[in-house]
CSV table of C-alpha atoms in Angstrom, one decimal:
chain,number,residue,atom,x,y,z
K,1,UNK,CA,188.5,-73.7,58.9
K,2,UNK,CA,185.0,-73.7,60.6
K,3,UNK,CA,186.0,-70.6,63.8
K,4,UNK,CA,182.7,-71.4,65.5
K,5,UNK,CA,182.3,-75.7,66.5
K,6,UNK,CA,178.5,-76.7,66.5
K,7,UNK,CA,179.5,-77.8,70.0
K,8,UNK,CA,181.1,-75.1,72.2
K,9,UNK,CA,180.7,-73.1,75.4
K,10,UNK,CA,179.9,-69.3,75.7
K,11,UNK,CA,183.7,-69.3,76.3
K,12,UNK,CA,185.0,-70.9,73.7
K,13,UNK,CA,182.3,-69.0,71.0
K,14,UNK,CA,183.9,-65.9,72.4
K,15,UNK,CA,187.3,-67.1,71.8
K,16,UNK,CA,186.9,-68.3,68.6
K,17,UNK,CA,185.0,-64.8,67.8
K,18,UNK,CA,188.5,-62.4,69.7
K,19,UNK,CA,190.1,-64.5,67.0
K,20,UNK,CA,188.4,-63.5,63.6
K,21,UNK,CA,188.1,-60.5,64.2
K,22,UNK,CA,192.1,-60.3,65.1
K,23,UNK,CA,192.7,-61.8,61.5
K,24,UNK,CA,190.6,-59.3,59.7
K,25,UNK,CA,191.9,-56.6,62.1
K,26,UNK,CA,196.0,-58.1,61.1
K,27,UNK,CA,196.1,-55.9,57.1
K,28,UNK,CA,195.3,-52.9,59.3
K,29,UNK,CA,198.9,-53.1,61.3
K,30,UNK,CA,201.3,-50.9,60.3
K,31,UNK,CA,205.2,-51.7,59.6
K,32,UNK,CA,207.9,-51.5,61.8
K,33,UNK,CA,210.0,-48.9,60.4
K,34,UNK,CA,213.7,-50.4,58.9
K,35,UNK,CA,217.1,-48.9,60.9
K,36,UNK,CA,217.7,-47.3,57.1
K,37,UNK,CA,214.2,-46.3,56.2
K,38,UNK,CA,212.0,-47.7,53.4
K,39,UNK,CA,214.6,-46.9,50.8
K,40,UNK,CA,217.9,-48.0,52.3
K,41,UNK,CA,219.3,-44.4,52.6
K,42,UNK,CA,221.9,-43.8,54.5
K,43,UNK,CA,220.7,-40.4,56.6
K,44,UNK,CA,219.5,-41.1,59.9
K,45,UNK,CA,218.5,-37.4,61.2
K,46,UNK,CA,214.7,-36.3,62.0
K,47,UNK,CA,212.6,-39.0,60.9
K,48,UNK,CA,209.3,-37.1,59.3
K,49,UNK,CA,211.1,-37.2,55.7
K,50,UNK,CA,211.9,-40.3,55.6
K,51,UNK,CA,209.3,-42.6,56.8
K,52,UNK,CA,208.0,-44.5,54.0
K,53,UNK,CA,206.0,-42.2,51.3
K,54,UNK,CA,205.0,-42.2,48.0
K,55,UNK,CA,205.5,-39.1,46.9
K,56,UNK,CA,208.2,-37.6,44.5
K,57,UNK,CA,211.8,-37.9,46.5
K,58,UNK,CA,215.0,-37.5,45.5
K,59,UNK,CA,218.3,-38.0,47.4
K,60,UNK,CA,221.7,-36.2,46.3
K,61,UNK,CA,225.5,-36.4,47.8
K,62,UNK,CA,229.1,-35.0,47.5
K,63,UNK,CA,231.9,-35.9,49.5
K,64,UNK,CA,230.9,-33.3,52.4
K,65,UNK,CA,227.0,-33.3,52.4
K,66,UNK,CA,224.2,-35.2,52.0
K,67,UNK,CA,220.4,-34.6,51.6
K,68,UNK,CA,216.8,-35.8,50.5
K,69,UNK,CA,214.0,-33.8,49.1
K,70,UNK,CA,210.4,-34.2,49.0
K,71,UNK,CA,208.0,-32.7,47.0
K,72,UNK,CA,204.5,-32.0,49.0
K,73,UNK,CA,201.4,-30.5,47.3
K,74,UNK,CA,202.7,-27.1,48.8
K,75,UNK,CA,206.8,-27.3,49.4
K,76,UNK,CA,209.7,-29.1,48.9
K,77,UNK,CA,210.9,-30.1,51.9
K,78,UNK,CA,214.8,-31.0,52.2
K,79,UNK,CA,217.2,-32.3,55.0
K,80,UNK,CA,220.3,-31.7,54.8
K,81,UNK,CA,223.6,-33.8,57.1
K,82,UNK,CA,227.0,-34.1,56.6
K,83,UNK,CA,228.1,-37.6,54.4
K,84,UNK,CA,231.1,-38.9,57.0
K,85,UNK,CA,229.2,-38.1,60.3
K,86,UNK,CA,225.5,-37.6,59.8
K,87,UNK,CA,225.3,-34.4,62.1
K,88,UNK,CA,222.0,-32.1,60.4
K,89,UNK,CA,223.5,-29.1,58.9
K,90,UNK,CA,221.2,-26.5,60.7
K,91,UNK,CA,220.8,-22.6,59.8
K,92,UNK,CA,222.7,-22.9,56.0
K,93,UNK,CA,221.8,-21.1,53.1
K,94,UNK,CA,220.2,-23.4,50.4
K,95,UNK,CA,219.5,-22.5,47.0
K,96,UNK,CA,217.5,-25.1,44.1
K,97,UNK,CA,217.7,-24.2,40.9
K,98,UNK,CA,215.8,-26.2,37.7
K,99,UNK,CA,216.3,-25.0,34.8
K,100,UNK,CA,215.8,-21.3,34.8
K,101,UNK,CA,213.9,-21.5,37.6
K,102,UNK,CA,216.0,-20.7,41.2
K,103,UNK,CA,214.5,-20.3,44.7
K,104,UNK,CA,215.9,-20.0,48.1
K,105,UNK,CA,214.9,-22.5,50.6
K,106,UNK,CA,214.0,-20.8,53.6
K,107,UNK,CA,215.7,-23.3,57.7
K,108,UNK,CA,213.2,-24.6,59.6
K,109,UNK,CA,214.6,-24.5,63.7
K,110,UNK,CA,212.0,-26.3,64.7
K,111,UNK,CA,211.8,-29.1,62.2
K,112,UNK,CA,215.5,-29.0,61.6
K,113,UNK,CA,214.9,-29.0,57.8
K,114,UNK,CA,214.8,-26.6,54.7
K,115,UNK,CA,211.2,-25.5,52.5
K,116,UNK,CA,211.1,-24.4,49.0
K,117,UNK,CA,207.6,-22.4,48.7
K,118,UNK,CA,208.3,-20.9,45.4
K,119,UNK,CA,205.4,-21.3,43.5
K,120,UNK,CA,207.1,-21.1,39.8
K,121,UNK,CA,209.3,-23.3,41.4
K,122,UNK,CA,207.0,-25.7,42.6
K,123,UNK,CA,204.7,-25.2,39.4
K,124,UNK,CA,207.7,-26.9,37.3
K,125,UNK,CA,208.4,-29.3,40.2
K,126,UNK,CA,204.8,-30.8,39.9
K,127,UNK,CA,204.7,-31.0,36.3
K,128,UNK,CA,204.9,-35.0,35.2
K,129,UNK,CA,208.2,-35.5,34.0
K,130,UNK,CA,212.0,-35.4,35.2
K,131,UNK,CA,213.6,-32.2,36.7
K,132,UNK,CA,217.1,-31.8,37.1
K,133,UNK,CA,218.0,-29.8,40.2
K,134,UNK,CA,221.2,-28.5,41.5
K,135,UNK,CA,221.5,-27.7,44.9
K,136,UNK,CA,223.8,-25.1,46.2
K,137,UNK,CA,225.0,-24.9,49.8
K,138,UNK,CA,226.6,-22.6,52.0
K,139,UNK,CA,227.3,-24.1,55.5
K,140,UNK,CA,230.0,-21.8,57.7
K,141,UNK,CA,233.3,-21.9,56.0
K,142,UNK,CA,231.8,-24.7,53.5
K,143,UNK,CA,230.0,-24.7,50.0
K,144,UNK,CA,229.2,-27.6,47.8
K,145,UNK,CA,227.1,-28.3,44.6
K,146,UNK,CA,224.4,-31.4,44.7
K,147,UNK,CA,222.8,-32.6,41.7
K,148,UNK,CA,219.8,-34.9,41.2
K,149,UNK,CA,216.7,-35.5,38.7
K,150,UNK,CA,213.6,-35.6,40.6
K,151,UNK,CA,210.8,-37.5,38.7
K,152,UNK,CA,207.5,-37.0,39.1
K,153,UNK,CA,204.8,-39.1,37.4
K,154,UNK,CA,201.5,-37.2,38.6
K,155,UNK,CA,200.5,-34.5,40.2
K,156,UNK,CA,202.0,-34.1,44.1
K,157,UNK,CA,198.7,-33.9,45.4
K,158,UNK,CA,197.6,-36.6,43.7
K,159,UNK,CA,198.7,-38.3,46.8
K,160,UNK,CA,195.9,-37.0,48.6
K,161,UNK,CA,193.7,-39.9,46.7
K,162,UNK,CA,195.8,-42.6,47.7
K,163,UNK,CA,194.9,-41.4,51.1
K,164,UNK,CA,191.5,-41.8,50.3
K,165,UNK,CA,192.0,-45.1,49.1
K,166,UNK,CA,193.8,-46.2,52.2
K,167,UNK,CA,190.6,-44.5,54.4
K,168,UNK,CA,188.2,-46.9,52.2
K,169,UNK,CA,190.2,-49.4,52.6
K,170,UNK,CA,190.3,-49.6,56.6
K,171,UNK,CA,186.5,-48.8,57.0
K,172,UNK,CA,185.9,-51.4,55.0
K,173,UNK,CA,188.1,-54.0,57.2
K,174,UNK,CA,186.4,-52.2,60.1
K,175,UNK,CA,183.3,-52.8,59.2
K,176,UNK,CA,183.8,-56.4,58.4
K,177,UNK,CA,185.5,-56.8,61.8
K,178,UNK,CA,181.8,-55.4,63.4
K,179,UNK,CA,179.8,-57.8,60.8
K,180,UNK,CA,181.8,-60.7,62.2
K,181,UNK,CA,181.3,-59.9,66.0
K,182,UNK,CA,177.4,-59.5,64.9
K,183,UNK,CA,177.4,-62.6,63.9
K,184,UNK,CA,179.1,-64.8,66.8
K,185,UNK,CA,176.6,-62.5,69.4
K,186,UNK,CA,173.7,-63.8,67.5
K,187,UNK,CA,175.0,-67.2,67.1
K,188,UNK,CA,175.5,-66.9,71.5
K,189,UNK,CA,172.4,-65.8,72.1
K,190,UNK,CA,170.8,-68.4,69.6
K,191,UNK,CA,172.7,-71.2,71.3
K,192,UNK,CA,171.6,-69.9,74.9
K,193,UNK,CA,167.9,-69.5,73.7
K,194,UNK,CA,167.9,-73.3,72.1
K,195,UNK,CA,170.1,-74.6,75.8
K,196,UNK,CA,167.1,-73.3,77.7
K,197,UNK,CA,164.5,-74.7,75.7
K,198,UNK,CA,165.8,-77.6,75.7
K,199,UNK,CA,166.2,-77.6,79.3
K,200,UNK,CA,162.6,-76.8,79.5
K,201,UNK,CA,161.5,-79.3,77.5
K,202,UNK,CA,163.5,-82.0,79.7
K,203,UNK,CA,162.1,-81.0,82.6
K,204,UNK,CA,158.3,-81.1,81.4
């Protein structure tokens, strides 16, 4: 598809230039975000969790509760809401245990989630493999047991590279997206400079 005719006006060069650099701007736009999140889970409490990651996550139920973990370079962050109406379950006491290891996860008011930041814990946690955890959950009057294997095939902040990658990746686009309106502003100003010779020519 030739973007820039061998005839055209200033106009339509400029057009046809907004329009390439839209489709090498289009990989850059992000996805709208599903009503159940990435992975079809059925929580819908505070969003940061859930949006659509690549790091190790697990999600774990009973008949009362419901949660999801994520394991961070740092923490394992964990949300917590009840299975039949999806209120959070704020201010409970949490405990993970894997293996031998056992640490408390301390609330969060302001995020409205739970942090494990026990660094034996987390040591296992990050090691490739699959962990079995058990979580343990005290809510008011309530207490339930929720079991998962987390898996976790490299490193947790591992995922700090694939942000690299991604930071590459758009310069790169970005920088194609300049070459391209390079191009069409020389091609302008050649067009203009060969109008006006010719003009000058026709007039001698």
């Amino acid at each position: 598809m030739n973007l820039f005719p061998t005839r055209c006006t200033p106009r339509q060069l400029l057009a046809a230039t907004f329009g390439a650099l839209l489709l090498l701007i289009h990989p850059l736009a992000p996805a709208a975000p599903g009503a159940h999140g990435p992975d079809g889970e059925h929580l819908d409490g505070p969003a940061a969790v859930r949006a659509a990651s690549t790091l190790p996550r697990i999600e774990a139920q009973s008949e009362s509760f419901e949660l999801v973990a994520e394991l961070r370079a740092n923490e394992l962050v964990i949300l917590v809401d009840r299975f039949e109406t999806n209120e959070p379950v704020l201010g409970a006491q949490l405990e993970v245990e894997s293996g031998e290891r056992k640490a408390a996860a301390a609330f969060r008011a302001e995020q409205g989630d739970y942090v494990v930041t026990d660094a034996a814990m987390l040591q296992t946690l990050t090691t490739a493999g699959e962990h079995g955890l058990v979580f343990t959950l005290v809510a008011g009057q309530q207490s339930d047991l929720l079991d998962a294997t987390l898996v976790t095939a490299r490193a947790a902040t591992a995922s700090n590279d694939h942000g690299h990658d991604h930071t590459l990746e758009r310069a790169a686009w970005i920088g194609g997206a300049v070459a391209a309106l390079g191009l069409a502003g020389g091609l302008l100003w050649w067009r203009q400079r060969r109008r006006a010779a010719d003009q000058l020519s026709g007039a001698l």
